[in-house]
PDB file of C-alpha atoms in Angstrom:
ATOM      1  CA  UNK L 284      18.251 -50.576 -10.042  1.00 41.00           C
ATOM      2  CA  UNK L 285      19.973 -53.840  -8.941  1.00 43.00           C
ATOM      3  CA  UNK L 286      18.369 -56.705  -7.194  1.00 46.00           C
ATOM      4  CA  UNK L 287      18.650 -60.450  -6.970  1.00 46.00           C
ATOM      5  CA  UNK L 288      17.589 -60.622 -10.611  1.00 46.00           C
ATOM      6  CA  UNK L 289      20.583 -58.481 -11.705  1.00 46.00           C
ATOM      7  CA  UNK L 290      22.792 -61.515 -11.321  1.00 44.00           C
ATOM      8  CA  UNK L 291      20.820 -63.625 -13.706  1.00 43.00           C
ATOM      9  CA  UNK L 292      20.606 -63.471 -17.527  1.00 46.00           C
ATOM     10  CA  UNK L 293      17.884 -61.329 -19.034  1.00 44.00           C
ATOM     11  CA  UNK L 294      14.820 -63.481 -19.799  1.00 42.00           C
ATOM     12  CA  UNK L 295      11.347 -62.539 -20.812  1.00 45.00           C
ATOM     13  CA  UNK L 296       9.218 -61.778 -17.731  1.00 47.00           C
ATOM     14  CA  UNK L 297      12.152 -62.204 -15.312  1.00 49.00           C
ATOM     15  CA  UNK L 298      12.186 -58.579 -14.185  1.00 58.00           C
ATOM     16  CA  UNK L 299       8.409 -58.690 -13.579  1.00 61.00           C
ATOM     17  CA  UNK L 300       8.883 -61.789 -11.451  1.00 67.00           C
ATOM     18  CA  UNK L 301      11.618 -60.088  -9.304  1.00 72.00           C
ATOM     19  CA  UNK L 302       9.406 -56.954  -8.980  1.00 77.00           C
ATOM     20  CA  UNK L 303       6.609 -59.201  -7.733  1.00 82.00           C
ATOM     21  CA  UNK L 304       8.962 -60.824  -5.224  1.00 85.00           C
ATOM     22  CA  UNK L 305      10.119 -57.432  -3.983  1.00 85.00           C
ATOM     23  CA  UNK L 306       6.508 -56.331  -3.516  1.00 86.00           C
ATOM     24  CA  UNK L 307       5.690 -59.516  -1.515  1.00 90.00           C
ATOM     25  CA  UNK L 308       8.737 -59.034   0.730  1.00 91.00           C
ATOM     26  CA  UNK L 309       7.803 -55.409   1.412  1.00 91.00           C
ATOM     27  CA  UNK L 310       4.261 -56.473   2.163  1.00 90.00           C
ATOM     28  CA  UNK L 311       5.498 -59.183   4.545  1.00 93.00           C
ATOM     29  CA  UNK L 312       7.600 -56.663   6.442  1.00 94.00           C
ATOM     30  CA  UNK L 313       4.510 -54.357   6.798  1.00 92.00           C
ATOM     31  CA  UNK L 314       2.302 -57.229   7.891  1.00 93.00           C
ATOM     32  CA  UNK L 315       4.871 -58.312  10.519  1.00 94.00           C
ATOM     33  CA  UNK L 316       5.039 -54.748  11.843  1.00 94.00           C
ATOM     34  CA  UNK L 317       1.191 -54.816  12.253  1.00 94.00           C
ATOM     35  CA  UNK L 318       1.462 -58.177  13.962  1.00 93.00           C
ATOM     36  CA  UNK L 319       4.011 -56.837  16.525  1.00 94.00           C
ATOM     37  CA  UNK L 320       1.707 -53.850  17.195  1.00 93.00           C
ATOM     38  CA  UNK L 321      -1.328 -56.086  17.839  1.00 91.00           C
ATOM     39  CA  UNK L 322       0.655 -58.440  20.049  1.00 92.00           C
ATOM     40  CA  UNK L 323       1.963 -55.683  22.297  1.00 93.00           C
ATOM     41  CA  UNK L 324      -1.468 -54.100  22.560  1.00 91.00           C
ATOM     42  CA  UNK L 325      -2.948 -57.466  23.437  1.00 91.00           C
ATOM     43  CA  UNK L 326      -0.334 -57.753  26.249  1.00 91.00           C
ATOM     44  CA  UNK L 327      -1.135 -54.321  27.554  1.00 91.00           C
ATOM     45  CA  UNK L 328      -4.973 -54.660  27.440  1.00 89.00           C
ATOM     46  CA  UNK L 329      -4.735 -58.071  29.057  1.00 88.00           C
ATOM     47  CA  UNK L 330      -2.710 -56.728  31.994  1.00 88.00           C
ATOM     48  CA  UNK L 331      -5.221 -53.843  32.411  1.00 86.00           C
ATOM     49  CA  UNK L 332      -8.095 -56.380  32.599  1.00 84.00           C
ATOM     50  CA  UNK L 333      -6.244 -58.540  35.101  1.00 83.00           C
ATOM     51  CA  UNK L 334      -5.896 -55.557  37.429  1.00 74.00           C
ATOM     52  CA  UNK L 335      -9.640 -54.826  37.277  1.00 76.00           C
ATOM     53  CA  UNK L 336     -11.979 -57.519  38.668  1.00 73.00           C
ATOM     54  CA  UNK L 337     -14.930 -55.969  36.712  1.00 77.00           C
ATOM     55  CA  UNK L 338     -13.242 -56.794  33.372  1.00 77.00           C
ATOM     56  CA  UNK L 339     -12.912 -60.556  33.669  1.00 77.00           C
ATOM     57  CA  UNK L 340     -15.136 -61.211  30.595  1.00 78.00           C
ATOM     58  CA  UNK L 341     -12.921 -58.972  28.498  1.00 79.00           C
ATOM     59  CA  UNK L 342      -9.813 -60.757  29.865  1.00 78.00           C
ATOM     60  CA  UNK L 343     -11.206 -64.097  28.743  1.00 81.00           C
ATOM     61  CA  UNK L 344     -12.090 -62.818  25.349  1.00 81.00           C
ATOM     62  CA  UNK L 345      -8.549 -61.383  24.834  1.00 81.00           C
ATOM     63  CA  UNK L 346      -6.959 -64.607  26.067  1.00 78.00           C
ATOM     64  CA  UNK L 347      -8.998 -66.875  23.820  1.00 78.00           C
ATOM     65  CA  UNK L 348      -6.632 -68.816  21.592  1.00 74.00           C
ATOM     66  CA  UNK L 349      -7.055 -68.600  17.814  1.00 76.00           C
ATOM     67  CA  UNK L 350      -4.015 -70.481  16.507  1.00 73.00           C
ATOM     68  CA  UNK L 351      -4.826 -70.174  12.763  1.00 78.00           C
ATOM     69  CA  UNK L 352      -6.071 -66.558  12.832  1.00 81.00           C
ATOM     70  CA  UNK L 353      -2.691 -64.838  13.290  1.00 83.00           C
ATOM     71  CA  UNK L 354      -0.844 -66.621  10.371  1.00 85.00           C
ATOM     72  CA  UNK L 355      -3.830 -66.080   8.173  1.00 88.00           C
ATOM     73  CA  UNK L 356      -3.957 -62.357   9.100  1.00 89.00           C
ATOM     74  CA  UNK L 357      -0.274 -61.966   8.173  1.00 90.00           C
ATOM     75  CA  UNK L 358      -0.757 -63.909   4.942  1.00 92.00           C
ATOM     76  CA  UNK L 359      -3.731 -61.895   3.832  1.00 92.00           C
ATOM     77  CA  UNK L 360      -2.315 -58.538   4.798  1.00 93.00           C
ATOM     78  CA  UNK L 361       0.993 -59.413   3.010  1.00 93.00           C
ATOM     79  CA  UNK L 362      -1.014 -59.958  -0.227  1.00 92.00           C
ATOM     80  CA  UNK L 363      -2.998 -56.748   0.192  1.00 93.00           C
ATOM     81  CA  UNK L 364       0.080 -54.589   0.858  1.00 92.00           C
ATOM     82  CA  UNK L 365       1.872 -56.279  -2.126  1.00 91.00           C
ATOM     83  CA  UNK L 366      -1.079 -55.388  -4.383  1.00 90.00           C
ATOM     84  CA  UNK L 367      -1.542 -51.831  -3.245  1.00 88.00           C
ATOM     85  CA  UNK L 368       0.508 -49.333  -5.362  1.00 79.00           C
ATOM     86  CA  UNK L 369       2.950 -46.945  -3.800  1.00 82.00           C
ATOM     87  CA  UNK L 370       0.833 -43.956  -4.822  1.00 84.00           C
ATOM     88  CA  UNK L 371      -2.282 -45.073  -2.899  1.00 87.00           C
ATOM     89  CA  UNK L 372      -0.261 -46.434  -0.031  1.00 89.00           C
ATOM     90  CA  UNK L 373       1.432 -42.951   0.187  1.00 89.00           C
ATOM     91  CA  UNK L 374      -2.031 -41.279   0.302  1.00 88.00           C
ATOM     92  CA  UNK L 375      -3.226 -43.618   3.039  1.00 90.00           C
ATOM     93  CA  UNK L 376      -0.173 -42.822   5.126  1.00 91.00           C
ATOM     94  CA  UNK L 377      -0.617 -39.059   4.756  1.00 87.00           C
ATOM     95  CA  UNK L 378      -4.267 -39.200   5.547  1.00 86.00           C
ATOM     96  CA  UNK L 379      -3.651 -41.192   8.769  1.00 88.00           C
ATOM     97  CA  UNK L 380      -0.797 -38.931   9.827  1.00 87.00           C
ATOM     98  CA  UNK L 381      -3.127 -35.896   9.574  1.00 84.00           C
ATOM     99  CA  UNK L 382      -5.864 -37.696  11.410  1.00 83.00           C
ATOM    100  CA  UNK L 383      -3.538 -38.897  14.185  1.00 83.00           C
ATOM    101  CA  UNK L 384      -2.206 -35.339  14.793  1.00 82.00           C
ATOM    102  CA  UNK L 385      -5.732 -34.090  15.009  1.00 79.00           C
ATOM    103  CA  UNK L 386      -6.738 -36.783  17.383  1.00 78.00           C
ATOM    104  CA  UNK L 387      -3.704 -36.337  19.633  1.00 77.00           C
ATOM    105  CA  UNK L 388      -4.269 -32.588  19.831  1.00 76.00           C
ATOM    106  CA  UNK L 389      -7.919 -33.146  20.780  1.00 72.00           C
ATOM    107  CA  UNK L 390      -6.960 -35.623  23.503  1.00 65.00           C
ATOM    108  CA  UNK L 391      -4.815 -33.075  25.367  1.00 57.00           C
ATOM    109  CA  UNK L 392      -1.289 -33.203  26.721  1.00 47.00           C
ATOM    110  CA  UNK L 393      -0.243 -36.452  28.338  1.00 43.00           C
ATOM    111  CA  UNK L 394      -3.195 -38.483  27.050  1.00 45.00           C
ATOM    112  CA  UNK L 395      -3.137 -41.412  24.754  1.00 52.00           C
ATOM    113  CA  UNK L 396      -5.657 -43.574  22.993  1.00 66.00           C
ATOM    114  CA  UNK L 397      -5.181 -47.286  22.639  1.00 75.00           C
ATOM    115  CA  UNK L 398      -7.878 -47.243  19.960  1.00 80.00           C
ATOM    116  CA  UNK L 399      -5.840 -44.997  17.736  1.00 83.00           C
ATOM    117  CA  UNK L 400      -3.077 -47.634  17.731  1.00 86.00           C
ATOM    118  CA  UNK L 401      -5.508 -50.273  16.528  1.00 86.00           C
ATOM    119  CA  UNK L 402      -6.955 -47.946  13.859  1.00 86.00           C
ATOM    120  CA  UNK L 403      -3.467 -47.421  12.418  1.00 87.00           C
ATOM    121  CA  UNK L 404      -2.831 -51.013  11.552  1.00 91.00           C
ATOM    122  CA  UNK L 405      -3.296 -50.845   7.778  1.00 92.00           C
ATOM    123  CA  UNK L 406      -1.785 -47.377   7.631  1.00 92.00           C
ATOM    124  CA  UNK L 407       1.282 -48.765   9.481  1.00 93.00           C
ATOM    125  CA  UNK L 408       1.659 -51.525   6.936  1.00 92.00           C
ATOM    126  CA  UNK L 409       1.438 -48.963   4.041  1.00 92.00           C
ATOM    127  CA  UNK L 410       4.026 -46.708   5.939  1.00 92.00           C
ATOM    128  CA  UNK L 411       6.526 -49.469   6.302  1.00 92.00           C
ATOM    129  CA  UNK L 412       6.013 -50.515   2.652  1.00 91.00           C
ATOM    130  CA  UNK L 413       6.406 -46.873   1.482  1.00 89.00           C
ATOM    131  CA  UNK L 414       9.456 -46.384   3.611  1.00 89.00           C
ATOM    132  CA  UNK L 415      11.183 -49.531   2.255  1.00 90.00           C
ATOM    133  CA  UNK L 416      10.338 -48.634  -1.279  1.00 87.00           C
ATOM    134  CA  UNK L 417      11.846 -45.210  -0.876  1.00 85.00           C
ATOM    135  CA  UNK L 418      14.932 -46.137   1.164  1.00 85.00           C
ATOM    136  CA  UNK L 419      15.875 -49.123  -0.972  1.00 83.00           C
ATOM    137  CA  UNK L 420      15.168 -47.469  -4.334  1.00 80.00           C
ATOM    138  CA  UNK L 421      18.280 -47.971  -6.491  1.00 73.00           C
ATOM    139  CA  UNK L 422      20.028 -49.991  -3.792  1.00 72.00           C
ATOM    140  CA  UNK L 423      22.402 -52.800  -4.787  1.00 79.00           C
ATOM    141  CA  UNK L 424      20.846 -56.244  -4.290  1.00 78.00           C
ATOM    142  CA  UNK L 425      17.509 -54.794  -3.260  1.00 82.00           C
ATOM    143  CA  UNK L 426      15.870 -58.220  -3.046  1.00 83.00           C
ATOM    144  CA  UNK L 427      18.468 -59.503  -0.664  1.00 87.00           C
ATOM    145  CA  UNK L 428      18.053 -56.445   1.496  1.00 89.00           C
ATOM    146  CA  UNK L 429      14.233 -57.009   1.590  1.00 90.00           C
ATOM    147  CA  UNK L 430      14.645 -60.685   2.275  1.00 91.00           C
ATOM    148  CA  UNK L 431      16.886 -59.829   5.318  1.00 93.00           C
ATOM    149  CA  UNK L 432      14.386 -57.252   6.518  1.00 91.00           C
ATOM    150  CA  UNK L 433      11.495 -59.718   6.118  1.00 92.00           C
ATOM    151  CA  UNK L 434      13.391 -62.346   8.107  1.00 93.00           C
ATOM    152  CA  UNK L 435      14.167 -59.904  10.985  1.00 94.00           C
ATOM    153  CA  UNK L 436      10.594 -58.668  10.945  1.00 93.00           C
ATOM    154  CA  UNK L 437       9.244 -62.251  10.965  1.00 92.00           C
ATOM    155  CA  UNK L 438      11.508 -63.138  13.915  1.00 95.00           C
ATOM    156  CA  UNK L 439      10.362 -60.003  15.854  1.00 95.00           C
ATOM    157  CA  UNK L 440       6.742 -60.821  15.119  1.00 94.00           C
ATOM    158  CA  UNK L 441       7.182 -64.437  16.246  1.00 94.00           C
ATOM    159  CA  UNK L 442       8.627 -63.385  19.640  1.00 94.00           C
ATOM    160  CA  UNK L 443       5.902 -60.865  20.110  1.00 93.00           C
ATOM    161  CA  UNK L 444       3.308 -63.540  19.521  1.00 93.00           C
ATOM    162  CA  UNK L 445       5.043 -65.838  22.020  1.00 92.00           C
ATOM    163  CA  UNK L 446       5.081 -63.078  24.522  1.00 92.00           C
ATOM    164  CA  UNK L 447       1.362 -62.466  24.134  1.00 91.00           C
ATOM    165  CA  UNK L 448       0.638 -66.175  24.502  1.00 91.00           C
ATOM    166  CA  UNK L 449       2.813 -66.374  27.585  1.00 89.00           C
ATOM    167  CA  UNK L 450       1.123 -63.427  29.190  1.00 89.00           C
ATOM    168  CA  UNK L 451      -2.429 -64.612  28.491  1.00 87.00           C
ATOM    169  CA  UNK L 452      -1.641 -68.110  29.865  1.00 85.00           C
ATOM    170  CA  UNK L 453       0.598 -67.506  32.803  1.00 83.00           C
ATOM    171  CA  UNK L 454       0.793 -63.794  33.767  1.00 81.00           C
ATOM    172  CA  UNK L 455      -1.653 -64.085  36.662  1.00 82.00           C
ATOM    173  CA  UNK L 456       0.190 -66.922  38.219  1.00 79.00           C
ATOM    174  CA  UNK L 457       3.698 -65.663  37.557  1.00 81.00           C
ATOM    175  CA  UNK L 458       2.941 -62.133  38.799  1.00 77.00           C
ATOM    176  CA  UNK L 459       1.698 -63.516  42.099  1.00 78.00           C
ATOM    177  CA  UNK L 460       4.448 -66.038  42.610  1.00 78.00           C
ATOM    178  CA  UNK L 461       7.201 -63.580  41.389  1.00 75.00           C
ATOM    179  CA  UNK L 462       9.468 -66.122  39.664  1.00 76.00           C
ATOM    180  CA  UNK L 463       9.147 -65.168  36.054  1.00 81.00           C
ATOM    181  CA  UNK L 464      11.368 -62.386  34.884  1.00 82.00           C
ATOM    182  CA  UNK L 465       9.204 -61.355  31.998  1.00 85.00           C
ATOM    183  CA  UNK L 466       6.039 -61.204  34.068  1.00 84.00           C
ATOM    184  CA  UNK L 467       7.761 -59.309  36.882  1.00 85.00           C
ATOM    185  CA  UNK L 468       9.025 -56.777  34.279  1.00 87.00           C
ATOM    186  CA  UNK L 469       5.583 -56.404  32.852  1.00 86.00           C
ATOM    187  CA  UNK L 470       4.077 -56.088  36.399  1.00 84.00           C
ATOM    188  CA  UNK L 471       6.430 -53.155  37.057  1.00 83.00           C
ATOM    189  CA  UNK L 472       6.545 -51.449  33.684  1.00 83.00           C
ATOM    190  CA  UNK L 473       3.718 -52.863  31.580  1.00 81.00           C
ATOM    191  CA  UNK L 474       1.888 -49.488  31.888  1.00 84.00           C
ATOM    192  CA  UNK L 475       4.625 -48.012  29.703  1.00 86.00           C
ATOM    193  CA  UNK L 476       3.801 -50.130  26.638  1.00 89.00           C
ATOM    194  CA  UNK L 477       1.573 -47.306  25.023  1.00 88.00           C
ATOM    195  CA  UNK L 478       4.460 -44.887  25.516  1.00 89.00           C
ATOM    196  CA  UNK L 479       6.856 -47.352  23.726  1.00 90.00           C
ATOM    197  CA  UNK L 480       4.364 -47.828  20.910  1.00 90.00           C
ATOM    198  CA  UNK L 481       3.845 -44.037  20.604  1.00 90.00           C
ATOM    199  CA  UNK L 482       7.546 -43.393  20.231  1.00 90.00           C
ATOM    200  CA  UNK L 483       7.981 -46.264  17.629  1.00 91.00           C
ATOM    201  CA  UNK L 484       4.934 -45.198  15.568  1.00 92.00           C
ATOM    202  CA  UNK L 485       5.945 -41.535  15.679  1.00 91.00           C
ATOM    203  CA  UNK L 486       9.377 -42.417  14.164  1.00 92.00           C
ATOM    204  CA  UNK L 487       7.944 -44.896  11.660  1.00 92.00           C
ATOM    205  CA  UNK L 488       5.313 -42.400  10.318  1.00 92.00           C
ATOM    206  CA  UNK L 489       7.790 -39.563  10.244  1.00 92.00           C
ATOM    207  CA  UNK L 490       9.909 -41.591   7.857  1.00 92.00           C
ATOM    208  CA  UNK L 491       6.844 -42.852   6.009  1.00 92.00           C
ATOM    209  CA  UNK L 492       5.449 -39.315   5.467  1.00 90.00           C
ATOM    210  CA  UNK L 493       8.757 -38.081   3.959  1.00 91.00           C
ATOM    211  CA  UNK L 494       8.781 -41.182   1.673  1.00 90.00           C
ATOM    212  CA  UNK L 495       5.127 -40.758   0.797  1.00 88.00           C
ATOM    213  CA  UNK L 496       5.608 -37.108  -0.272  1.00 86.00           C
ATOM    214  CA  UNK L 497       8.686 -38.018  -2.336  1.00 86.00           C
ATOM    215  CA  UNK L 498       6.849 -40.965  -4.023  1.00 83.00           C
ATOM    216  CA  UNK L 499       3.938 -38.898  -5.019  1.00 82.00           C
ATOM    217  CA  UNK L 500       5.913 -35.905  -6.233  1.00 80.00           C
ATOM    218  CA  UNK L 501       8.145 -37.972  -8.536  1.00 77.00           C
ATOM    219  CA  UNK L 502       5.174 -38.534 -10.876  1.00 72.00           C
ATOM    220  CA  UNK L 503       4.865 -34.783 -11.628  1.00 70.00           C
ATOM    221  CA  UNK L 504       6.868 -33.107 -14.394  1.00 64.00           C
ATOM    222  CA  UNK L 505       6.164 -29.572 -13.256  1.00 69.00           C
ATOM    223  CA  UNK L 506       5.195 -27.557 -10.269  1.00 72.00           C
ATOM    224  CA  UNK L 507       1.858 -26.771 -11.830  1.00 73.00           C
ATOM    225  CA  UNK L 508       0.948 -30.444 -12.002  1.00 70.00           C
ATOM    226  CA  UNK L 509       1.920 -30.899  -8.367  1.00 74.00           C
ATOM    227  CA  UNK L 510      -0.234 -27.938  -7.307  1.00 76.00           C
ATOM    228  CA  UNK L 511      -3.164 -29.302  -9.245  1.00 74.00           C
ATOM    229  CA  UNK L 512      -2.830 -32.568  -7.308  1.00 73.00           C
ATOM    230  CA  UNK L 513      -1.980 -31.356  -3.785  1.00 76.00           C
ATOM    231  CA  UNK L 514      -4.629 -28.560  -3.623  1.00 77.00           C
ATOM    232  CA  UNK L 515      -7.740 -30.811  -3.839  1.00 76.00           C
ATOM    233  CA  UNK L 516      -5.936 -33.501  -1.783  1.00 75.00           C
ATOM    234  CA  UNK L 517      -5.290 -31.042   1.020  1.00 77.00           C
ATOM    235  CA  UNK L 518      -8.961 -29.752   0.920  1.00 78.00           C
ATOM    236  CA  UNK L 519     -10.372 -33.357   0.879  1.00 75.00           C
ATOM    237  CA  UNK L 520      -8.255 -34.554   3.722  1.00 75.00           C
ATOM    238  CA  UNK L 521      -9.044 -31.473   5.859  1.00 77.00           C
ATOM    239  CA  UNK L 522     -12.729 -31.987   5.384  1.00 76.00           C
ATOM    240  CA  UNK L 523     -12.362 -35.591   6.226  1.00 74.00           C
ATOM    241  CA  UNK L 524     -10.658 -34.875   9.465  1.00 74.00           C
ATOM    242  CA  UNK L 525     -13.205 -32.270  10.491  1.00 74.00           C
ATOM    243  CA  UNK L 526     -16.067 -34.719   9.705  1.00 71.00           C
ATOM    244  CA  UNK L 527     -14.532 -37.535  11.636  1.00 70.00           C
ATOM    245  CA  UNK L 528     -13.850 -35.374  14.678  1.00 69.00           C
ATOM    246  CA  UNK L 529     -17.484 -34.291  14.729  1.00 66.00           C
ATOM    247  CA  UNK L 530     -18.670 -37.930  14.335  1.00 64.00           C
ATOM    248  CA  UNK L 531     -16.433 -39.104  17.133  1.00 64.00           C
ATOM    249  CA  UNK L 532     -17.936 -36.548  19.525  1.00 62.00           C
ATOM    250  CA  UNK L 533     -21.509 -37.669  18.699  1.00 58.00           C
ATOM    251  CA  UNK L 534     -21.123 -41.470  18.675  1.00 58.00           C
ATOM    252  CA  UNK L 535     -18.704 -44.352  19.514  1.00 60.00           C
ATOM    253  CA  UNK L 536     -18.479 -47.964  18.809  1.00 61.00           C
ATOM    254  CA  UNK L 537     -17.859 -50.381  16.016  1.00 66.00           C
ATOM    255  CA  UNK L 538     -20.331 -48.719  13.757  1.00 70.00           C
ATOM    256  CA  UNK L 539     -18.462 -45.440  13.836  1.00 74.00           C
ATOM    257  CA  UNK L 540     -15.199 -47.135  12.996  1.00 78.00           C
ATOM    258  CA  UNK L 541     -16.485 -48.919   9.887  1.00 79.00           C
ATOM    259  CA  UNK L 542     -18.461 -45.845   8.845  1.00 79.00           C
ATOM    260  CA  UNK L 543     -15.263 -43.795   9.106  1.00 80.00           C
ATOM    261  CA  UNK L 544     -13.376 -46.259   6.918  1.00 82.00           C
ATOM    262  CA  UNK L 545     -16.040 -46.133   4.257  1.00 82.00           C
ATOM    263  CA  UNK L 546     -16.117 -42.296   4.266  1.00 80.00           C
ATOM    264  CA  UNK L 547     -12.314 -42.124   4.055  1.00 81.00           C
ATOM    265  CA  UNK L 548     -12.010 -44.496   1.203  1.00 83.00           C
ATOM    266  CA  UNK L 549     -14.986 -42.971  -0.501  1.00 82.00           C
ATOM    267  CA  UNK L 550     -13.334 -39.522  -0.339  1.00 79.00           C
ATOM    268  CA  UNK L 551     -10.099 -40.952  -1.646  1.00 81.00           C
ATOM    269  CA  UNK L 552     -11.943 -42.736  -4.437  1.00 83.00           C
ATOM    270  CA  UNK L 553     -13.705 -39.474  -5.584  1.00 81.00           C
ATOM    271  CA  UNK L 554     -10.443 -37.565  -5.417  1.00 78.00           C
ATOM    272  CA  UNK L 555      -8.548 -40.073  -7.581  1.00 79.00           C
ATOM    273  CA  UNK L 556     -11.368 -40.138 -10.076  1.00 79.00           C
ATOM    274  CA  UNK L 557     -10.473 -36.630 -10.947  1.00 75.00           C
ATOM    275  CA  UNK L 558      -6.649 -36.533 -10.445  1.00 70.00           C
ATOM    276  CA  UNK L 559      -5.564 -40.203 -10.441  1.00 66.00           C
ATOM    277  CA  UNK L 560      -5.114 -43.087 -12.736  1.00 75.00           C
ATOM    278  CA  UNK L 561      -7.336 -46.075 -13.308  1.00 77.00           C
ATOM    279  CA  UNK L 562      -4.869 -48.315 -11.404  1.00 82.00           C
ATOM    280  CA  UNK L 563      -5.268 -45.932  -8.382  1.00 82.00           C
ATOM    281  CA  UNK L 564      -8.975 -46.698  -8.369  1.00 86.00           C
ATOM    282  CA  UNK L 565      -8.329 -50.418  -8.218  1.00 88.00           C
ATOM    283  CA  UNK L 566      -5.802 -49.888  -5.408  1.00 88.00           C
ATOM    284  CA  UNK L 567      -8.418 -47.920  -3.418  1.00 88.00           C
ATOM    285  CA  UNK L 568     -10.754 -51.007  -3.354  1.00 90.00           C
ATOM    286  CA  UNK L 569      -7.814 -53.140  -2.355  1.00 91.00           C
ATOM    287  CA  UNK L 570      -7.051 -50.706   0.465  1.00 90.00           C
ATOM    288  CA  UNK L 571     -10.661 -50.757   1.699  1.00 90.00           C
ATOM    289  CA  UNK L 572     -10.435 -54.563   1.952  1.00 91.00           C
ATOM    290  CA  UNK L 573      -7.209 -54.170   3.895  1.00 90.00           C
ATOM    291  CA  UNK L 574      -8.690 -51.684   6.375  1.00 90.00           C
ATOM    292  CA  UNK L 575     -11.824 -53.818   6.961  1.00 90.00           C
ATOM    293  CA  UNK L 576      -9.736 -57.000   7.353  1.00 90.00           C
ATOM    294  CA  UNK L 577      -7.534 -55.335  10.020  1.00 88.00           C
ATOM    295  CA  UNK L 578     -10.577 -53.969  11.934  1.00 87.00           C
ATOM    296  CA  UNK L 579     -12.424 -57.289  11.822  1.00 85.00           C
ATOM    297  CA  UNK L 580      -9.424 -59.159  13.072  1.00 85.00           C
ATOM    298  CA  UNK L 581      -8.956 -56.830  16.058  1.00 83.00           C
ATOM    299  CA  UNK L 582     -12.584 -56.577  17.133  1.00 80.00           C
ATOM    300  CA  UNK L 583     -11.987 -57.972  20.572  1.00 82.00           C
ATOM    301  CA  UNK L 584      -9.207 -55.529  21.256  1.00 84.00           C
ATOM    302  CA  UNK L 585     -11.308 -52.546  19.976  1.00 82.00           C
ATOM    303  CA  UNK L 586     -14.131 -53.583  22.293  1.00 80.00           C
ATOM    304  CA  UNK L 587     -11.747 -53.550  25.212  1.00 78.00           C
ATOM    305  CA  UNK L 588     -10.391 -50.089  24.268  1.00 77.00           C
ATOM    306  CA  UNK L 589     -13.937 -48.634  24.151  1.00 75.00           C
ATOM    307  CA  UNK L 590     -14.745 -49.952  27.573  1.00 71.00           C
ATOM    308  CA  UNK L 591     -11.681 -48.501  29.250  1.00 65.00           C
TER     309      UNK L 591
END
């Protein structure tokens, strides 16, 4: 495998350093993808609140400026995604994909759930990281490729943040005066943001699922080992999905979301105690922190989704 370090002389610890750099760059791309998702959802939910006089309090909460929170969120999430191993990240991606399919089927044809987009934040970061790890495996100058991807992702996240700030500050005025092209476009087609996100997330998780299966299977030397791993995993995930569907029918709110995260990570922890490695156990705790961080950061948006 060639990367930026392949051009330099072999020195003790140099390969480890470049591997750490690659992990940080992958994590940064995943964190920027989550940032773009949250910014677009913020735009969509703000527009919905503007059009409803009864949701003025929600509108003010969404528009509240927190200049240091977004960079901090990206920084923390980059570190978490860099620390999580590819094995646990792949399991998180597969678990969310199964849960998302079950939720979409239960919603019915033509329906969508903005809450599901917010709940996929950490899984999206893991999916982007898994996809990059798989697609760039063995690529010449891997580190340069990741640096370019991180630069493009950062630029996209920055423009999405600027769009969200512009909408929260000036959308009401510009949509009435009809002299801002961006606000006029959002006024006409802002309702299509969930459809755009659904298409982008479907493509992202389709690639991530293929990458996740491949990353997990490469650790097995025989079909028997793979069967011994995938059988309890499939049973565990199926039971988790059934449990969460029943819970969602009986209760809603922030307590349900955090309880679901604890149950999911607890199930993954018990599963990896029997078929995983000790590093996987550590990565499960890191993933739990990542999930909780994403949910705490998007608390205002989640409240708005529940009140729709």
